Amino acid sequence: MEGIQHRMVNVNGITMHVAEKGQGPVILFLHGFPELWYTWRHQILALSSLGYRTVAPDLRGYGDTEAPPSIASYSCMHIVGDLVALVDSLGVDQVFLVAHDWGAIIGWYLCLFRPDRVKAFVCLSVPFMPRKPMKPVESMRLFFGDDYYICRFQEPGKIEAEIAHYGTPNVLKTIISSRKPGPPCLPKDNPFGIKPDTSVTLPTWFSEEDLSYYTNKFNQKGFTSALNYYRAFDLNWELTAAWSGTQVKVPVKFIVGDLDSVYTTPGVKKYVESGSFKGDVPMLDEVVVMEGVGHFINQERADEINSYILDFIKKF
């Protein structure tokens, strides 16, 4: 972590924590759930040494960034507003964007709303999700049932209590080490499948030190603000009606693991492979599906992801 600088920036009415390193064209990294700026540590160190200014915020409600209390404060409009203000604060017109999981969802919204601010987008794990006629949570409940994780996350306080019961480190360890195919479901009894007499072994690419950093930050902040992103899914649907049918007009590289719980959720692989994805994102480069790789791809295969990022962005 040597040489990574940390500072607080005022953006869109909140205080945001940003980690950064290097000089040159800006690469903006957006993390997902349940993560932090720290997920990008390998990318920050590698790409800052190759002539880029790497910038990784804790998104609204995460880590050392401010967490407004209301669910409505976690809409795509708020988060994209934070990022546009962050880019303004960096003194640049455009950035290269690299994003994963919820960061990828927000990345798609940023490209949709403000394509003028993004030179190119390297998207990990979550493809573009065009707006459908039905509200998303209702649709997910219909297709995947009440135990589907996004449906389980909807009731404020409920999943937070379950995380507290099983313990933050145990829950984080279980999520990060999971290789189960999608759709991810959390049954009512023992949602995370944690057995008191069985310890989960961390993958080789995620150390006890890494787990400790995550645990401390989530214990300080709690999980409510991070879960509020999921609770704003339907609100995002309401707010983005005007963008129905709009294509994403930014150059995109999409990379996913073949064991990713998003990619293996029914409908996703077909969308990516069928040509529908390319139809919605006409400047989509050749999709990369990495064999034997799970959801947390930027950590599991850091060196390869660094190479893919560099090879793509140096074209622009």
Coordinates of C-alpha atoms in Angstrom, one line a residue:
M1 CA 0.0 0.0 0.0
E2 CA 3.1 2.2 0.0
G3 CA 2.7 5.5 -1.7
I4 CA -1.1 5.4 -1.9
Q5 CA -2.4 8.8 -0.8
H6 CA -5.7 9.2 1.1
R7 CA -7.8 12.4 1.2
M8 CA -11.3 13.6 1.8
V9 CA -13.2 15.4 -1.0
N10 CA -16.4 17.4 -0.8
V11 CA -18.7 16.1 -3.6
N12 CA -22.4 16.6 -4.2
G13 CA -23.1 17.6 -0.5
I14 CA -21.2 14.7 1.1
T15 CA -17.6 14.0 2.1
M16 CA -15.9 11.3 0.1
H17 CA -12.8 9.3 0.9
V18 CA -10.5 8.8 -2.1
A19 CA -7.3 6.7 -2.4
E20 CA -5.0 7.7 -5.3
K21 CA -1.5 7.1 -6.7
G22 CA 0.4 8.2 -9.8
Q23 CA 0.4 10.9 -12.4
G24 CA -1.0 11.0 -15.9
P25 CA -4.4 10.2 -17.5
V26 CA -7.0 9.4 -14.7
I27 CA -8.3 5.9 -14.2
L28 CA -11.4 6.0 -11.9
F29 CA -12.1 2.7 -10.1
L30 CA -15.6 1.9 -8.7
H31 CA -15.9 -1.0 -6.2
G32 CA -19.0 -3.1 -5.4
F33 CA -20.6 -4.9 -2.5
P34 CA -19.4 -5.8 0.1
E35 CA -16.2 -4.0 -0.7
L36 CA -14.2 -0.8 -0.5
W37 CA -11.6 1.2 -2.5
Y38 CA -9.2 -1.5 -1.2
T39 CA -10.5 -4.1 -3.7
W40 CA -8.4 -2.2 -6.3
R41 CA -5.1 -2.3 -4.4
H42 CA -3.4 -4.5 -7.1
Q43 CA -4.7 -2.3 -10.0
I44 CA -3.7 1.0 -8.2
L45 CA -0.1 -0.2 -7.6
A46 CA 0.4 -1.7 -11.1
L47 CA -1.2 1.0 -13.3
S48 CA 0.1 4.0 -11.3
S49 CA 3.6 2.6 -12.1
L50 CA 2.8 2.7 -15.8
G51 CA 2.0 6.4 -16.2
Y52 CA -1.6 6.6 -14.9
R53 CA -3.2 8.6 -12.1
T54 CA -5.3 5.9 -10.3
V55 CA -8.2 7.1 -8.2
A56 CA -10.4 4.8 -6.1
P57 CA -13.1 6.3 -3.9
D58 CA -15.1 4.6 -1.2
L59 CA -18.6 5.0 -2.7
R60 CA -21.3 6.9 -0.9
G61 CA -22.2 5.0 2.3
Y62 CA -19.0 2.8 2.3
G63 CA -15.8 2.9 4.3
D64 CA -14.7 6.4 5.2
T65 CA -17.2 8.2 2.9
E66 CA -20.2 9.8 4.4
A67 CA -23.4 7.8 4.7
P68 CA -26.7 9.8 4.4
P69 CA -29.5 8.0 6.4
S70 CA -32.3 7.8 3.8
I71 CA -32.7 5.0 1.2
A72 CA -33.6 7.6 -1.4
S73 CA -30.1 9.1 -1.0
Y74 CA -28.7 6.0 -2.7
S75 CA -30.3 6.4 -6.1
C76 CA -28.3 6.2 -9.3
M77 CA -28.7 10.0 -9.7
H78 CA -27.0 10.6 -6.3
I79 CA -24.1 8.2 -6.9
V80 CA -23.5 9.4 -10.5
G81 CA -23.7 13.0 -9.1
D82 CA -21.0 12.2 -6.6
L83 CA -18.7 10.8 -9.3
V84 CA -19.2 13.7 -11.7
A85 CA -18.3 16.1 -8.8
L86 CA -15.3 13.9 -8.0
V87 CA -14.1 14.0 -11.7
D88 CA -14.5 17.8 -11.6
S89 CA -12.4 18.0 -8.4
L90 CA -9.6 16.1 -10.2
G91 CA -9.4 18.9 -12.8
V92 CA -10.0 16.7 -15.8
D93 CA -12.8 16.5 -18.4
Q94 CA -12.7 12.7 -18.9
V95 CA -11.6 9.6 -17.2
F96 CA -11.0 5.9 -18.0
L97 CA -13.5 4.0 -15.9
V98 CA -12.9 0.6 -14.4
A99 CA -15.8 -0.9 -12.3
H100 CA -17.0 -4.1 -10.7
D101 CA -20.3 -5.4 -9.2
W102 CA -22.3 -2.4 -7.9
G103 CA -19.6 -0.2 -9.2
A104 CA -20.3 -1.6 -12.6
I105 CA -24.0 -0.8 -12.3
I106 CA -23.1 2.7 -11.4
G107 CA -20.5 2.8 -14.2
W108 CA -23.2 1.9 -16.7
Y109 CA -25.4 4.8 -15.4
L110 CA -22.5 7.2 -15.6
C111 CA -21.9 6.2 -19.2
L112 CA -25.6 6.5 -19.9
F113 CA -26.1 9.9 -18.3
R114 CA -22.7 11.5 -18.9
P115 CA -20.8 9.8 -21.8
D116 CA -18.9 13.0 -22.3
R117 CA -17.0 12.3 -19.0
V118 CA -15.8 8.7 -19.9
K119 CA -13.1 8.0 -22.4
A120 CA -13.5 4.2 -22.2
F121 CA -15.0 1.7 -19.7
V122 CA -13.6 -1.6 -18.5
C123 CA -16.5 -3.4 -16.9
L124 CA -16.1 -6.4 -14.7
S125 CA -18.8 -8.9 -13.8
V126 CA -22.1 -7.1 -14.4
P127 CA -23.2 -6.3 -18.0
F128 CA -25.5 -3.5 -19.0
M129 CA -29.1 -4.1 -17.8
P130 CA -31.5 -2.3 -20.1
R131 CA -34.6 -0.9 -18.4
K132 CA -37.6 -3.4 -18.5
P133 CA -41.3 -2.7 -18.4
M134 CA -41.7 -4.3 -14.9
K135 CA -40.1 -2.9 -11.7
P136 CA -36.9 -4.8 -11.0
V137 CA -37.5 -6.2 -7.5
E138 CA -41.0 -7.5 -8.4
S139 CA -39.5 -9.1 -11.5
M140 CA -36.7 -10.7 -9.5
R141 CA -39.2 -12.1 -7.0
L142 CA -41.2 -13.5 -9.8
F143 CA -38.3 -15.2 -11.5
F144 CA -36.1 -16.2 -8.6
G145 CA -38.4 -16.3 -5.5
D146 CA -38.4 -14.5 -2.2
D147 CA -35.0 -16.0 -1.1
Y148 CA -33.2 -14.3 -4.0
Y149 CA -30.5 -12.2 -2.3
I150 CA -31.7 -8.8 -3.7
C151 CA -35.3 -9.6 -2.5
R152 CA -33.9 -10.6 0.9
F153 CA -32.0 -7.3 1.1
Q154 CA -35.1 -5.2 0.7
E155 CA -36.4 -5.1 4.3
P156 CA -34.4 -2.5 6.3
G157 CA -32.7 -4.0 9.3
K158 CA -33.5 -7.6 8.6
I159 CA -30.4 -8.8 6.8
E160 CA -28.3 -6.5 9.0
A161 CA -29.5 -8.4 12.1
E162 CA -28.6 -11.7 10.4
I163 CA -25.1 -10.4 9.6
A164 CA -24.7 -9.3 13.2
H165 CA -25.8 -12.7 14.4
Y166 CA -23.2 -14.6 12.3
G167 CA -20.5 -12.0 12.6
T168 CA -19.0 -9.6 10.0
P169 CA -15.8 -11.5 9.3
N170 CA -17.7 -14.8 8.9
V171 CA -20.2 -13.3 6.4
L172 CA -17.5 -11.4 4.5
K173 CA -15.4 -14.6 4.3
T174 CA -18.3 -16.6 3.0
I175 CA -19.3 -14.1 0.3
I176 CA -15.8 -13.5 -0.9
S177 CA -14.8 -17.2 -1.0
S178 CA -18.1 -18.4 -2.6
R179 CA -18.0 -20.3 -6.0
K180 CA -21.7 -21.1 -6.1
P181 CA -23.4 -20.5 -9.5
G182 CA -26.2 -18.0 -9.6
P183 CA -28.9 -17.0 -8.8
P184 CA -27.6 -16.3 -5.3
C185 CA -30.2 -17.1 -2.7
L186 CA -30.2 -16.6 1.0
P187 CA -32.6 -19.1 2.7
K188 CA -34.4 -17.9 5.8
D189 CA -32.6 -20.3 8.1
N190 CA -28.8 -19.8 8.0
P191 CA -28.8 -17.5 4.9
F192 CA -25.0 -17.5 4.5
G193 CA -24.6 -21.3 5.2
I194 CA -22.3 -20.6 8.1
K195 CA -21.7 -23.7 10.3
P196 CA -20.4 -23.0 13.8
D197 CA -18.1 -26.0 13.8
T198 CA -16.7 -25.5 10.2
S199 CA -14.4 -22.7 9.3
V200 CA -14.3 -21.2 5.8
T201 CA -10.9 -21.2 4.2
L202 CA -10.0 -17.9 2.6
P203 CA -8.9 -18.1 -1.1
T204 CA -5.2 -17.6 -1.7
W205 CA -5.8 -14.2 -3.2
F206 CA -7.5 -12.8 -0.1
S207 CA -5.5 -12.7 3.1
E208 CA -6.4 -12.5 6.8
E209 CA -5.0 -9.0 6.6
D210 CA -7.4 -8.1 3.8
L211 CA -10.3 -9.6 5.7
S212 CA -9.3 -7.6 8.8
Y213 CA -9.3 -4.4 6.8
Y214 CA -12.8 -5.1 5.4
T215 CA -14.1 -6.2 8.8
N216 CA -12.9 -3.1 10.6
K217 CA -14.4 -0.8 8.1
F218 CA -17.8 -2.6 8.0
N219 CA -17.9 -2.8 11.7
Q220 CA -17.4 0.9 12.0
K221 CA -19.9 1.8 9.3
G222 CA -22.4 -1.0 9.5
F223 CA -24.0 -2.5 6.4
T224 CA -27.2 -0.5 6.1
S225 CA -25.9 2.2 3.7
A226 CA -24.3 -0.4 1.5
L227 CA -27.6 -2.4 1.4
N228 CA -29.5 0.8 0.6
Y229 CA -28.1 0.6 -3.0
Y230 CA -30.3 -2.6 -3.4
R231 CA -33.2 -0.9 -1.7
A232 CA -33.1 1.9 -4.3
F233 CA -33.3 -0.6 -7.2
D234 CA -37.0 0.3 -7.8
L235 CA -36.4 4.0 -7.3
N236 CA -33.7 3.8 -10.0
W237 CA -36.2 2.2 -12.3
E238 CA -38.6 5.1 -11.7
L239 CA -36.0 7.8 -12.2
T240 CA -34.6 6.4 -15.4
A241 CA -37.8 6.1 -17.5
A242 CA -36.5 8.8 -19.9
W243 CA -33.5 6.6 -20.8
S244 CA -35.6 3.5 -21.8
G245 CA -34.2 2.1 -25.0
T246 CA -31.1 4.3 -25.0
Q247 CA -27.8 2.8 -26.1
V248 CA -24.6 3.3 -24.2
K249 CA -22.3 5.3 -26.5
V250 CA -18.9 4.7 -24.8
P251 CA -16.2 2.2 -25.8
V252 CA -16.5 -0.8 -23.4
K253 CA -14.5 -3.9 -22.6
F254 CA -16.5 -6.5 -20.6
I255 CA -14.6 -9.2 -18.6
V256 CA -16.3 -11.9 -16.5
G257 CA -15.4 -15.2 -14.9
D258 CA -17.3 -18.3 -16.1
L259 CA -18.1 -19.1 -12.4
D260 CA -19.3 -15.6 -11.5
S261 CA -22.7 -15.7 -9.7
V262 CA -24.0 -12.9 -11.9
Y263 CA -22.9 -14.5 -15.2
T264 CA -24.4 -17.8 -14.2
T265 CA -27.7 -16.3 -13.2
P266 CA -30.3 -17.4 -15.8
G267 CA -30.6 -15.0 -18.7
V268 CA -27.3 -13.1 -18.2
K269 CA -25.0 -15.4 -20.2
K270 CA -27.6 -15.5 -23.0
Y271 CA -27.9 -11.7 -23.1
V272 CA -24.1 -11.3 -23.2
E273 CA -23.6 -14.0 -26.0
S274 CA -26.7 -13.4 -28.1
G275 CA -25.9 -10.1 -29.6
S276 CA -28.4 -8.2 -27.4
F277 CA -25.6 -6.8 -25.3
K278 CA -23.8 -5.5 -28.4
G279 CA -27.1 -4.0 -29.6
D280 CA -27.4 -2.0 -26.4
V281 CA -23.7 -1.2 -26.3
P282 CA -22.6 -0.7 -29.9
M283 CA -19.0 0.2 -29.0
L284 CA -18.5 -3.1 -27.1
D285 CA -15.2 -4.7 -27.6
E286 CA -14.8 -8.5 -27.7
V287 CA -16.1 -10.0 -24.5
V288 CA -13.6 -11.9 -22.3
V289 CA -14.9 -14.9 -20.3
M290 CA -12.1 -16.1 -18.0
E291 CA -12.2 -19.8 -17.2
G292 CA -12.4 -21.1 -13.6
V293 CA -12.8 -17.6 -12.2
G294 CA -15.4 -16.4 -9.7
H295 CA -17.0 -13.1 -9.0
F296 CA -14.1 -11.1 -7.4
I297 CA -12.2 -11.2 -10.6
N298 CA -10.0 -8.1 -10.1
Q299 CA -8.5 -9.7 -7.0
E300 CA -8.5 -13.4 -8.0
R301 CA -6.7 -12.7 -11.3
A302 CA -5.2 -9.3 -10.6
D303 CA -2.3 -9.5 -13.1
E304 CA -4.4 -10.6 -16.0
I305 CA -7.0 -8.0 -15.3
N306 CA -4.3 -5.3 -15.1
S307 CA -3.1 -6.4 -18.6
Y308 CA -6.7 -6.3 -20.0
I309 CA -7.2 -2.8 -18.6
L310 CA -3.9 -1.5 -20.0
D311 CA -4.4 -3.1 -23.4
F312 CA -7.8 -1.6 -23.8
I313 CA -7.3 1.9 -22.5
K314 CA -4.0 2.5 -24.3
K315 CA -6.1 2.5 -27.6
F316 CA -7.6 5.8 -26.7

